[in-house]
Amino acid sequence: MNLSLDHILLTPEEMAAADVASARSGIPSFDLMERAGQAVAAAALKHFPGALRFVVLCGPGNNGGDGYVAARVLAEAGAAVAIFHMGDPGKLKGDAEQARGLCRLPSAPLENYRPQTGDVIVDALFGAGLTRAVPDIVSGVIRAAHDLDIPVLAVDLPSGLCGRRGVPLGAAFRARHTITFMTRKPGHLLLPGRALCGYVEVFDIGIPARIVHSVAGKIRENAPALWQGLLPEPAGDTHKYRRGHLAVFCGPAGRTGAARLSAMAGLKAGAGLVTVASPGDAMPVNASSLTAVMLHQVDTVGDLESWLGTAKLAAFVLGPGFGIGEKARKFALALKDRPLVLDADGITSFKDNPQQLFDAFAGGETRLVLTPHEGEFSRLFSDLAADENLGKVEKAAKAAERAHAAIVYKGADTVIASPDGRACINANGPPWLATAGSGDVLSGMIGALLAQGMPAFEAAAAGVYLHGEAARRAGRGMTAEDLAAHAGVGIDA
């Protein structure tokens, strides 16, 4: 069993379960708090050597206990320390009470804190378990710290940030550095949480890896370890048909560029053959622009069905530049027994009756990959999109189950979800991926991996990650054409 914790993301509830299980196994819970607080103090001294005063803000729970340990260790190291508590510290219980008792430093009510030049805030108010809006007094401190640009070191998660959804609950600190324990939480990677955490350091406080694995759900950071073993590896005797034939559907003559981007990306990403399926009016413009990518005329669903009966086609991409309407719906439904990446216009074409699409792909292995951005997601899953109690991971997972599809819920924090509940958050995409045509390239890359036999969820996760790597290689200022040219880079990463 691989006990690496590198890509596991524990929800706050799962982390709490790990703490309980660790205590039941015989590990003293205060020992964990002591290690956590010492790690916070070490991070504070390492990353903020110019601090004139460490201001430790201690909350009413175990996060506050970590803060009292950190304050004690900082003072023992000779640093100037001021503690401000929230609530009545006399009501602390258990480990937090013990940590405060050992600290022996005076503390003042949180409302007495006045930021000073040279302060560094050690934020130990709430951590990852917060479920309701922060109190007004905390909001005021957050605003004051932000206005004066006071550096913040967050313990576990910046106070005010939801560890499950990555969204501020009323207000949240913007930390320069966050130190968390055992694993990251979804809120460290989901936006805007990722931007509020600064540099995130994970510290092992001694909970056995077997316990973390026993409580972990199905959320991971997207990384090669999750799917690398399923990446296609051409054998010495392979030929182009064994590497899969990908078909990319093209729209009318004035909208052909998106399909060609997808097709070129699919070829670069390893498909043995790629064909643009083009309507008759777009054949001349496509013929003048394609070389290694092949071309086949498909005007009607009858043409498509005839082609399906005669060609060795392994996977399909439908949507980029295709046009919205009945033709897109008919083409998608004709492919209900085949691996299909449905993007852009293909998704929007089902906005009035998404269940028609879901029913068509409901049986057997997952064959459908949907790649919606925020607006497209709301067209197919309006109720999920509107539910503010759900985070992006939960929305994507519920959508995947409903649609019997792998969902690529796009954005700077793209989430990939499977009908079986697995989900991963992608974090390697650089900001310059936000350019016209980037999504078309992604669809082609995922389609190529499907054509080579990867399962839908793994093909989607690998495609998203490698899309990010291609963008990093292409560099700032890239165009979608540059991105497509790098779509094969990192396939063996």
CSV table of C-alpha atoms in Angstrom, one decimal:
chain,number,residue,atom,x,y,z
A,1,MET,CA,0.0,0.0,0.0
A,2,ASN,CA,1.3,3.4,-1.0
A,3,LEU,CA,1.2,5.5,2.2
A,4,SER,CA,2.3,8.8,0.6
A,5,LEU,CA,0.2,11.7,1.7
A,6,ASP,CA,1.4,14.1,-1.0
A,7,HIS,CA,-1.8,14.5,-3.0
A,8,ILE,CA,-4.4,13.6,-0.4
A,9,LEU,CA,-6.8,16.5,0.5
A,10,LEU,CA,-8.6,16.0,3.8
A,11,THR,CA,-11.8,18.0,4.4
A,12,PRO,CA,-12.0,19.6,7.9
A,13,GLU,CA,-14.4,16.8,9.0
A,14,GLU,CA,-11.9,14.1,7.8
A,15,MET,CA,-9.0,15.9,9.6
A,16,ALA,CA,-11.1,15.9,12.8
A,17,ALA,CA,-11.7,12.2,12.4
A,18,ALA,CA,-7.9,11.7,12.0
A,19,ASP,CA,-7.3,13.5,15.2
A,20,VAL,CA,-9.8,11.4,17.0
A,21,ALA,CA,-8.5,8.1,15.5
A,22,SER,CA,-4.9,9.1,16.4
A,23,ALA,CA,-5.9,9.7,20.1
A,24,ARG,CA,-7.7,6.4,20.2
A,25,SER,CA,-4.6,4.7,18.9
A,26,GLY,CA,-2.7,5.9,22.0
A,27,ILE,CA,-1.0,9.0,20.7
A,28,PRO,CA,-1.5,11.8,23.2
A,29,SER,CA,-3.4,14.6,21.5
A,30,PHE,CA,-1.5,17.3,23.3
A,31,ASP,CA,1.7,15.9,21.8
A,32,LEU,CA,0.2,16.7,18.4
A,33,MET,CA,-0.7,20.2,19.5
A,34,GLU,CA,2.8,20.7,20.9
A,35,ARG,CA,4.4,19.7,17.6
A,36,ALA,CA,2.0,21.9,15.6
A,37,GLY,CA,2.7,25.0,17.7
A,38,GLN,CA,6.4,24.4,17.5
A,39,ALA,CA,6.2,24.1,13.8
A,40,VAL,CA,4.3,27.4,13.6
A,41,ALA,CA,6.9,29.1,15.8
A,42,ALA,CA,9.7,27.7,13.6
A,43,ALA,CA,8.0,28.9,10.4
A,44,ALA,CA,7.5,32.4,12.0
A,45,LEU,CA,11.2,32.7,12.8
A,46,LYS,CA,12.3,31.4,9.5
A,47,HIS,CA,10.0,33.4,7.2
A,48,PHE,CA,9.7,36.6,9.2
A,49,PRO,CA,13.2,37.3,10.6
A,50,GLY,CA,12.6,41.0,10.5
A,51,ALA,CA,9.6,41.0,12.7
A,52,LEU,CA,9.7,43.5,15.6
A,53,ARG,CA,6.8,41.8,17.3
A,54,PHE,CA,4.9,38.5,16.8
A,55,VAL,CA,1.2,39.1,17.5
A,56,VAL,CA,-0.4,35.8,18.2
A,57,LEU,CA,-4.2,35.8,17.9
A,58,CYS,CA,-5.6,32.9,19.8
A,59,GLY,CA,-9.1,31.6,19.2
A,60,PRO,CA,-11.5,29.7,21.5
A,61,GLY,CA,-10.6,26.2,20.3
A,62,ASN,CA,-7.7,23.9,19.4
A,63,ASN,CA,-6.4,26.3,16.8
A,64,GLY,CA,-6.0,28.8,19.6
A,65,GLY,CA,-4.1,26.1,21.5
A,66,ASP,CA,-1.7,25.8,18.7
A,67,GLY,CA,-1.3,29.6,19.0
A,68,TYR,CA,-0.5,29.5,22.7
A,69,VAL,CA,2.2,26.8,22.1
A,70,ALA,CA,3.7,28.9,19.3
A,71,ALA,CA,3.7,32.0,21.5
A,72,ARG,CA,5.5,30.2,24.2
A,73,VAL,CA,8.2,28.8,21.9
A,74,LEU,CA,8.7,32.2,20.2
A,75,ALA,CA,9.2,33.9,23.6
A,76,GLU,CA,11.6,31.1,24.6
A,77,ALA,CA,13.5,31.9,21.4
A,78,GLY,CA,13.9,35.5,22.5
A,79,ALA,CA,11.3,37.1,20.2
A,80,ALA,CA,8.9,39.8,21.3
A,81,VAL,CA,5.4,38.3,21.6
A,82,ALA,CA,2.0,39.8,22.3
A,83,ILE,CA,-1.1,37.5,22.7
A,84,PHE,CA,-4.6,38.6,22.0
A,85,HIS,CA,-7.4,36.2,22.8
A,86,MET,CA,-10.9,35.8,21.4
A,87,GLY,CA,-13.6,35.0,24.0
A,88,ASP,CA,-13.0,34.0,27.6
A,89,PRO,CA,-9.7,32.1,27.8
A,90,GLY,CA,-10.9,30.8,31.2
A,91,LYS,CA,-13.4,28.6,29.3
A,92,LEU,CA,-10.8,26.8,27.3
A,93,LYS,CA,-10.9,23.0,27.8
A,94,GLY,CA,-8.6,20.0,27.2
A,95,ASP,CA,-5.4,20.5,25.2
A,96,ALA,CA,-6.1,24.2,24.5
A,97,GLU,CA,-6.4,24.8,28.2
A,98,GLN,CA,-3.2,23.0,28.9
A,99,ALA,CA,-1.4,24.9,26.2
A,100,ARG,CA,-2.5,28.2,27.6
A,101,GLY,CA,-1.4,27.1,31.1
A,102,LEU,CA,2.0,26.3,29.9
A,103,CYS,CA,2.4,29.5,28.0
A,104,ARG,CA,2.5,31.8,31.1
A,105,LEU,CA,2.5,34.9,28.9
A,106,PRO,CA,-0.2,37.6,29.5
A,107,SER,CA,-2.9,38.0,26.9
A,108,ALA,CA,-5.4,40.8,26.1
A,109,PRO,CA,-8.8,40.7,24.5
A,110,LEU,CA,-8.8,40.7,20.7
A,111,GLU,CA,-10.6,44.0,20.5
A,112,ASN,CA,-7.6,45.6,22.2
A,113,TYR,CA,-5.2,44.8,19.3
A,114,ARG,CA,-3.9,47.8,17.4
A,115,PRO,CA,-1.6,46.9,14.5
A,116,GLN,CA,1.9,48.5,14.6
A,117,THR,CA,4.6,48.8,12.0
A,118,GLY,CA,6.9,45.7,12.4
A,119,ASP,CA,4.1,43.4,13.6
A,120,VAL,CA,3.7,39.9,12.2
A,121,ILE,CA,0.3,38.3,12.9
A,122,VAL,CA,0.3,34.6,13.8
A,123,ASP,CA,-3.4,33.8,13.0
A,124,ALA,CA,-4.5,31.0,15.3
A,125,LEU,CA,-8.2,32.1,15.6
A,126,PHE,CA,-10.2,29.5,13.7
A,127,GLY,CA,-8.3,27.3,11.3
A,128,ALA,CA,-10.1,25.0,8.8
A,129,GLY,CA,-13.1,24.1,10.8
A,130,LEU,CA,-15.0,27.3,10.6
A,131,THR,CA,-18.6,26.9,9.3
A,132,ARG,CA,-20.2,30.3,9.9
A,133,ALA,CA,-19.4,34.0,9.2
A,134,VAL,CA,-16.6,35.4,11.4
A,135,PRO,CA,-17.7,37.7,14.2
A,136,ASP,CA,-17.6,41.5,13.7
A,137,ILE,CA,-14.6,41.9,16.0
A,138,VAL,CA,-12.6,39.5,13.8
A,139,SER,CA,-13.7,41.2,10.6
A,140,GLY,CA,-12.4,44.5,12.1
A,141,VAL,CA,-9.0,43.0,12.8
A,142,ILE,CA,-8.8,41.5,9.3
A,143,ARG,CA,-9.6,44.9,7.8
A,144,ALA,CA,-7.0,46.7,10.0
A,145,ALA,CA,-4.3,44.2,9.2
A,146,HIS,CA,-5.1,44.4,5.4
A,147,ASP,CA,-5.1,48.2,5.4
A,148,LEU,CA,-1.7,48.4,7.0
A,149,ASP,CA,-0.3,45.4,5.1
A,150,ILE,CA,0.6,43.5,8.2
A,151,PRO,CA,2.2,40.2,7.3
A,152,VAL,CA,0.1,37.2,8.4
A,153,LEU,CA,1.2,33.6,9.1
A,154,ALA,CA,-1.9,31.5,9.2
A,155,VAL,CA,-2.2,28.4,11.3
A,156,ASP,CA,-3.9,25.6,9.3
A,157,LEU,CA,-5.9,28.0,7.2
A,158,PRO,CA,-6.4,31.8,7.2
A,159,SER,CA,-9.2,32.6,9.7
A,160,GLY,CA,-12.5,33.2,7.9
A,161,LEU,CA,-11.7,30.8,5.0
A,162,CYS,CA,-13.9,27.7,4.6
A,163,GLY,CA,-11.6,24.7,4.5
A,164,ARG,CA,-14.1,22.7,2.5
A,165,ARG,CA,-15.2,25.3,-0.1
A,166,GLY,CA,-12.3,27.7,-0.2
A,167,VAL,CA,-14.5,30.8,0.1
A,168,PRO,CA,-14.4,33.5,2.8
A,169,LEU,CA,-17.1,33.4,5.4
A,170,GLY,CA,-17.8,37.1,5.7
A,171,ALA,CA,-14.1,38.1,5.8
A,172,ALA,CA,-10.8,36.2,5.8
A,173,PHE,CA,-7.1,37.1,6.4
A,174,ARG,CA,-4.8,37.2,3.3
A,175,ALA,CA,-1.8,35.3,4.6
A,176,ARG,CA,1.7,35.4,3.2
A,177,HIS,CA,2.4,32.0,4.6
A,178,THR,CA,0.2,29.2,5.8
A,179,ILE,CA,1.3,26.2,7.8
A,180,THR,CA,-1.1,23.2,7.9
A,181,PHE,CA,-0.8,19.7,9.3
A,182,MET,CA,-0.5,16.3,7.7
A,183,THR,CA,-2.3,17.2,4.4
A,184,ARG,CA,-3.7,20.2,2.7
A,185,LYS,CA,-7.5,20.8,2.7
A,186,PRO,CA,-9.6,21.6,-0.4
A,187,GLY,CA,-9.7,25.2,0.7
A,188,HIS,CA,-6.0,25.5,0.2
A,189,LEU,CA,-6.4,24.8,-3.6
A,190,LEU,CA,-9.9,26.1,-4.4
A,191,LEU,CA,-10.2,29.8,-5.3
A,192,PRO,CA,-10.2,32.3,-3.8
A,193,GLY,CA,-8.8,30.3,-1.0
A,194,ARG,CA,-5.6,29.5,-2.9
A,195,ALA,CA,-4.9,33.2,-3.3
A,196,LEU,CA,-5.6,33.9,0.4
A,197,CYS,CA,-3.2,31.2,1.8
A,198,GLY,CA,0.1,32.5,0.3
A,199,TYR,CA,2.8,29.8,0.4
A,200,VAL,CA,1.4,26.7,2.0
A,201,GLU,CA,3.7,24.4,4.0
A,202,VAL,CA,2.5,21.0,5.2
A,203,PHE,CA,4.0,19.8,8.5
A,204,ASP,CA,3.9,16.2,9.7
A,205,ILE,CA,2.8,16.4,13.4
A,206,GLY,CA,3.0,12.6,13.8
A,207,ILE,CA,-0.4,11.2,12.9
A,208,PRO,CA,0.4,7.8,11.3
A,209,ALA,CA,-0.1,7.7,7.5
A,210,ARG,CA,-2.3,4.6,7.9
A,211,ILE,CA,-4.8,6.7,9.9
A,212,VAL,CA,-4.9,9.5,7.4
A,213,HIS,CA,-5.6,7.0,4.7
A,214,SER,CA,-8.3,5.4,6.7
A,215,VAL,CA,-10.3,8.6,7.1
A,216,ALA,CA,-9.5,10.1,3.7
A,217,GLY,CA,-12.3,10.5,1.2
A,218,LYS,CA,-12.0,10.7,-2.5
A,219,ILE,CA,-10.6,14.2,-3.0
A,220,ARG,CA,-7.0,14.6,-4.3
A,221,GLU,CA,-4.8,17.2,-5.9
A,222,ASN,CA,-4.5,16.4,-9.6
A,223,ALA,CA,-1.0,14.9,-10.2
A,224,PRO,CA,0.7,12.3,-12.3
A,225,ALA,CA,0.7,9.8,-9.5
A,226,LEU,CA,-3.1,9.5,-9.9
A,227,TRP,CA,-3.1,8.5,-13.6
A,228,GLN,CA,0.5,8.0,-14.8
A,229,GLY,CA,0.2,4.2,-14.8
A,230,LEU,CA,-2.7,4.5,-17.3
A,231,LEU,CA,-1.0,6.8,-19.7
A,232,PRO,CA,-0.6,5.2,-23.2
A,233,GLU,CA,2.9,3.8,-23.8
A,234,PRO,CA,3.4,2.9,-27.5
A,235,ALA,CA,5.0,-0.5,-27.9
A,236,GLY,CA,7.8,-1.2,-30.4
A,237,ASP,CA,5.4,-2.9,-32.8
A,238,THR,CA,2.6,-0.3,-32.6
A,239,HIS,CA,1.0,1.3,-35.5
A,240,LYS,CA,-1.2,4.4,-35.9
A,241,TYR,CA,-4.6,2.6,-35.5
A,242,ARG,CA,-3.4,1.1,-32.2
A,243,ARG,CA,-2.7,4.6,-31.0
A,244,GLY,CA,-6.3,5.5,-31.7
A,245,HIS,CA,-8.2,7.5,-34.3
A,246,LEU,CA,-9.7,10.7,-33.0
A,247,ALA,CA,-12.5,12.6,-34.8
A,248,VAL,CA,-13.1,16.3,-34.1
A,249,PHE,CA,-16.3,17.8,-35.5
A,250,CYS,CA,-16.1,21.2,-37.2
A,251,GLY,CA,-18.6,24.0,-37.5
A,252,PRO,CA,-19.5,26.1,-40.6
A,253,ALA,CA,-17.0,27.8,-42.8
A,254,GLY,CA,-16.7,30.9,-40.7
A,255,ARG,CA,-16.0,28.9,-37.5
A,256,THR,CA,-13.4,26.3,-38.3
A,257,GLY,CA,-10.4,27.4,-36.2
A,258,ALA,CA,-11.6,25.9,-32.9
A,259,ALA,CA,-11.9,22.4,-34.4
A,260,ARG,CA,-8.5,22.6,-36.0
A,261,LEU,CA,-6.9,23.7,-32.7
A,262,SER,CA,-8.5,20.6,-31.0
A,263,ALA,CA,-7.4,18.4,-33.8
A,264,MET,CA,-3.8,19.5,-33.8
A,265,ALA,CA,-3.7,19.2,-30.0
A,266,GLY,CA,-5.1,15.7,-30.3
A,267,LEU,CA,-2.4,14.7,-32.8
A,268,LYS,CA,0.4,16.2,-30.6
A,269,ALA,CA,-1.1,14.5,-27.5
A,270,GLY,CA,-0.6,11.0,-29.0
A,271,ALA,CA,-3.5,10.0,-31.1
A,272,GLY,CA,-2.3,7.9,-34.1
A,273,LEU,CA,-4.7,9.6,-36.5
A,274,VAL,CA,-6.9,12.7,-36.2
A,275,THR,CA,-9.7,13.6,-38.6
A,276,VAL,CA,-11.6,16.8,-38.8
A,277,ALA,CA,-15.2,15.9,-39.6
A,278,SER,CA,-16.3,19.0,-41.6
A,279,PRO,CA,-19.5,20.2,-43.2
A,280,GLY,CA,-19.3,20.7,-47.0
A,281,ASP,CA,-19.1,24.5,-46.9
A,282,ALA,CA,-16.1,24.3,-44.6
A,283,MET,CA,-14.2,21.7,-46.6
A,284,PRO,CA,-12.2,24.2,-48.7
A,285,VAL,CA,-10.9,26.3,-45.8
A,286,ASN,CA,-10.0,23.2,-43.8
A,287,ALA,CA,-8.3,21.6,-46.7
A,288,SER,CA,-6.1,24.6,-47.2
A,289,SER,CA,-5.1,24.6,-43.5
A,290,LEU,CA,-4.6,20.9,-42.6
A,291,THR,CA,-1.6,18.7,-43.4
A,292,ALA,CA,-1.0,15.8,-40.9
A,293,VAL,CA,-4.7,16.1,-39.7
A,294,MET,CA,-7.1,14.3,-42.1
A,295,LEU,CA,-10.4,15.6,-43.4
A,296,HIS,CA,-13.8,14.0,-43.9
A,297,GLN,CA,-17.1,15.5,-45.0
A,298,VAL,CA,-20.0,15.0,-42.6
A,299,ASP,CA,-23.1,17.1,-43.1
A,300,THR,CA,-25.9,15.1,-41.6
A,301,VAL,CA,-26.4,12.6,-38.9
A,302,GLY,CA,-26.9,10.1,-41.7
A,303,ASP,CA,-23.4,10.9,-42.9
A,304,LEU,CA,-22.1,10.4,-39.4
A,305,GLU,CA,-23.8,7.0,-38.9
A,306,SER,CA,-22.4,5.8,-42.3
A,307,TRP,CA,-18.9,6.9,-41.3
A,308,LEU,CA,-19.2,5.2,-37.9
A,309,GLY,CA,-20.0,2.0,-39.7
A,310,THR,CA,-17.0,2.1,-42.0
A,311,ALA,CA,-14.1,3.9,-40.2
A,312,LYS,CA,-12.0,2.7,-37.2
A,313,LEU,CA,-12.9,5.7,-35.0
A,314,ALA,CA,-11.9,5.5,-31.3
A,315,ALA,CA,-13.1,8.8,-29.7
A,316,PHE,CA,-14.7,12.1,-30.6
A,317,VAL,CA,-14.7,15.8,-29.8
A,318,LEU,CA,-17.8,17.7,-30.4
A,319,GLY,CA,-18.5,21.4,-29.6
A,320,PRO,CA,-15.6,23.7,-30.3
A,321,GLY,CA,-17.0,26.2,-32.9
A,322,PHE,CA,-19.7,23.7,-33.9
A,323,GLY,CA,-22.8,25.8,-33.4
A,324,ILE,CA,-25.7,25.5,-31.0
A,325,GLY,CA,-28.8,23.6,-31.8
A,326,GLU,CA,-30.5,20.4,-33.1
A,327,LYS,CA,-27.6,19.3,-35.2
A,328,ALA,CA,-25.2,19.2,-32.2
A,329,ARG,CA,-27.8,17.3,-30.2
A,330,LYS,CA,-28.3,14.7,-32.9
A,331,PHE,CA,-24.6,14.2,-33.5
A,332,ALA,CA,-23.9,13.8,-29.7
A,333,LEU,CA,-26.8,11.3,-29.3
A,334,ALA,CA,-25.6,9.3,-32.3
A,335,LEU,CA,-22.3,8.9,-30.4
A,336,LYS,CA,-23.9,7.6,-27.2
A,337,ASP,CA,-22.0,4.3,-27.4
A,338,ARG,CA,-18.6,5.9,-28.1
A,339,PRO,CA,-16.1,7.9,-26.0
A,340,LEU,CA,-17.0,11.6,-26.5
A,341,VAL,CA,-15.6,14.9,-25.2
A,342,LEU,CA,-18.5,17.3,-25.3
A,343,ASP,CA,-17.5,21.0,-25.0
A,344,ALA,CA,-18.6,24.5,-25.6
A,345,ASP,CA,-21.5,24.6,-28.2
A,346,GLY,CA,-22.1,20.9,-27.6
A,347,ILE,CA,-22.8,21.5,-23.9
A,348,THR,CA,-25.0,24.5,-24.5
A,349,SER,CA,-27.1,22.7,-27.1
A,350,PHE,CA,-28.5,20.5,-24.3
A,351,LYS,CA,-29.4,23.4,-21.9
A,352,ASP,CA,-33.1,23.0,-22.4
A,353,ASN,CA,-33.1,19.3,-21.8
A,354,PRO,CA,-29.9,18.1,-20.2
A,355,GLN,CA,-31.5,14.8,-19.1
A,356,GLN,CA,-31.7,13.7,-22.7
A,357,LEU,CA,-27.9,13.8,-22.8
A,358,PHE,CA,-27.5,12.1,-19.4
A,359,ASP,CA,-30.0,9.3,-20.3
A,360,ALA,CA,-28.1,8.6,-23.6
A,361,PHE,CA,-24.8,7.9,-21.8
A,362,ALA,CA,-26.3,6.4,-18.6
A,363,GLY,CA,-25.4,2.7,-19.2
A,364,GLY,CA,-22.1,0.9,-18.9
A,365,GLU,CA,-18.7,2.4,-18.5
A,366,THR,CA,-18.3,6.1,-18.4
A,367,ARG,CA,-17.8,7.3,-21.9
A,368,LEU,CA,-18.8,10.9,-21.8
A,369,VAL,CA,-16.4,13.8,-20.7
A,370,LEU,CA,-18.1,17.2,-20.2
A,371,THR,CA,-15.8,20.2,-20.0
A,372,PRO,CA,-17.9,23.2,-18.9
A,373,HIS,CA,-16.8,26.5,-17.7
A,374,GLU,CA,-18.9,28.3,-15.0
A,375,GLY,CA,-21.6,29.5,-17.4
A,376,GLU,CA,-21.9,26.2,-19.2
A,377,PHE,CA,-22.0,24.3,-15.9
A,378,SER,CA,-25.0,26.3,-14.9
A,379,ARG,CA,-26.8,25.5,-18.1
A,380,LEU,CA,-26.7,21.8,-17.5
A,381,PHE,CA,-26.8,21.8,-13.7
A,382,SER,CA,-28.6,25.0,-12.7
A,383,ASP,CA,-29.7,23.7,-9.3
A,384,LEU,CA,-26.1,22.7,-8.3
A,385,ALA,CA,-24.6,25.9,-9.6
A,386,ALA,CA,-27.0,27.9,-7.5
A,387,ASP,CA,-26.5,26.0,-4.3
A,388,GLU,CA,-24.2,28.2,-2.1
A,389,ASN,CA,-23.8,25.4,0.5
A,390,LEU,CA,-21.9,23.3,-2.0
A,391,GLY,CA,-18.3,23.9,-2.9
A,392,LYS,CA,-16.9,23.4,-6.4
A,393,VAL,CA,-15.7,19.9,-5.7
A,394,GLU,CA,-19.1,18.8,-4.4
A,395,LYS,CA,-20.9,20.4,-7.3
A,396,ALA,CA,-18.6,18.7,-9.8
A,397,ALA,CA,-19.0,15.3,-8.0
A,398,LYS,CA,-22.8,15.5,-7.9
A,399,ALA,CA,-22.9,16.6,-11.6
A,400,ALA,CA,-20.7,13.6,-12.6
A,401,GLU,CA,-23.0,11.2,-10.8
A,402,ARG,CA,-26.1,12.7,-12.4
A,403,ALA,CA,-24.6,12.8,-15.9
A,404,HIS,CA,-22.7,9.5,-15.7
A,405,ALA,CA,-19.8,11.5,-17.1
A,406,ALA,CA,-16.4,12.7,-16.1
A,407,ILE,CA,-16.8,16.4,-15.4
A,408,VAL,CA,-14.0,18.9,-16.0
A,409,TYR,CA,-15.4,22.0,-14.2
A,410,LYS,CA,-13.0,24.5,-15.7
A,411,GLY,CA,-11.4,27.6,-14.2
A,412,ALA,CA,-8.1,28.6,-12.6
A,413,ASP,CA,-9.0,25.9,-10.0
A,414,THR,CA,-10.3,23.3,-12.4
A,415,VAL,CA,-12.0,20.3,-10.7
A,416,ILE,CA,-12.2,16.9,-12.4
A,417,ALA,CA,-14.9,14.5,-11.0
A,418,SER,CA,-16.0,10.9,-11.7
A,419,PRO,CA,-19.4,9.4,-11.3
A,420,ASP,CA,-18.0,7.1,-8.5
A,421,GLY,CA,-17.2,10.1,-6.3
A,422,ARG,CA,-13.5,10.6,-7.0
A,423,ALA,CA,-12.5,14.2,-7.6
A,424,CYS,CA,-9.3,16.1,-8.0
A,425,ILE,CA,-8.4,19.8,-7.9
A,426,ASN,CA,-5.9,21.0,-10.5
A,427,ALA,CA,-3.3,23.5,-9.4
A,428,ASN,CA,-0.6,23.6,-12.1
A,429,GLY,CA,-2.2,25.8,-14.7
A,430,PRO,CA,-0.5,29.2,-15.1
A,431,PRO,CA,-2.7,32.3,-15.4
A,432,TRP,CA,-1.8,32.8,-19.0
A,433,LEU,CA,-4.0,29.7,-19.8
A,434,ALA,CA,-6.8,32.3,-19.8
A,435,THR,CA,-6.7,32.9,-23.5
A,436,ALA,CA,-9.0,32.3,-26.5
A,437,GLY,CA,-8.8,28.8,-27.7
A,438,SER,CA,-7.2,27.3,-24.7
A,439,GLY,CA,-10.3,25.1,-23.9
A,440,ASP,CA,-10.4,23.8,-27.5
A,441,VAL,CA,-6.8,22.6,-27.1
A,442,LEU,CA,-7.8,20.9,-23.8
A,443,SER,CA,-10.7,19.1,-25.5
A,444,GLY,CA,-8.4,17.7,-28.1
A,445,MET,CA,-5.8,16.5,-25.6
A,446,ILE,CA,-8.5,14.7,-23.6
A,447,GLY,CA,-9.9,13.3,-26.8
A,448,ALA,CA,-6.5,11.9,-27.7
A,449,LEU,CA,-6.1,10.1,-24.4
A,450,LEU,CA,-9.6,8.6,-24.7
A,451,ALA,CA,-8.7,7.5,-28.2
A,452,GLN,CA,-5.7,5.7,-26.8
A,453,GLY,CA,-7.8,3.8,-24.4
A,454,MET,CA,-7.5,5.7,-21.1
A,455,PRO,CA,-10.7,5.6,-18.9
A,456,ALA,CA,-12.7,8.8,-19.0
A,457,PHE,CA,-11.9,10.2,-15.5
A,458,GLU,CA,-8.1,9.5,-15.8
A,459,ALA,CA,-8.1,10.8,-19.4
A,460,ALA,CA,-9.8,14.0,-18.2
A,461,ALA,CA,-7.4,14.4,-15.2
A,462,ALA,CA,-4.3,13.7,-17.2
A,463,GLY,CA,-5.5,16.0,-20.0
A,464,VAL,CA,-6.0,18.9,-17.6
A,465,TYR,CA,-2.7,18.5,-15.9
A,466,LEU,CA,-0.7,18.1,-19.1
A,467,HIS,CA,-2.6,21.1,-20.5
A,468,GLY,CA,-1.1,23.1,-17.6
A,469,GLU,CA,2.4,21.7,-18.3
A,470,ALA,CA,2.0,22.6,-22.0
A,471,ALA,CA,1.2,26.2,-21.0
A,472,ARG,CA,4.2,26.4,-18.8
A,473,ARG,CA,6.4,25.3,-21.6
A,474,ALA,CA,4.7,27.6,-24.1
A,475,GLY,CA,5.4,30.6,-21.7
A,476,ARG,CA,3.8,33.9,-21.1
A,477,GLY,CA,2.2,35.6,-24.0
A,478,MET,CA,1.4,32.3,-25.6
A,479,THR,CA,-1.5,31.9,-28.1
A,480,ALA,CA,-3.7,28.8,-28.4
A,481,GLU,CA,-1.7,27.8,-31.4
A,482,ASP,CA,1.5,27.9,-29.3
A,483,LEU,CA,-0.3,25.8,-26.6
A,484,ALA,CA,-1.4,23.2,-29.2
A,485,ALA,CA,2.2,23.0,-30.4
A,486,HIS,CA,3.3,22.0,-26.9
A,487,ALA,CA,0.4,19.6,-26.3
A,488,GLY,CA,2.7,16.6,-26.5
A,489,VAL,CA,5.3,17.9,-24.0
A,490,GLY,CA,5.2,16.1,-20.7
A,491,ILE,CA,3.1,13.2,-21.8
A,492,ASP,CA,5.7,10.9,-20.1
A,493,ALA,CA,6.0,13.3,-17.1
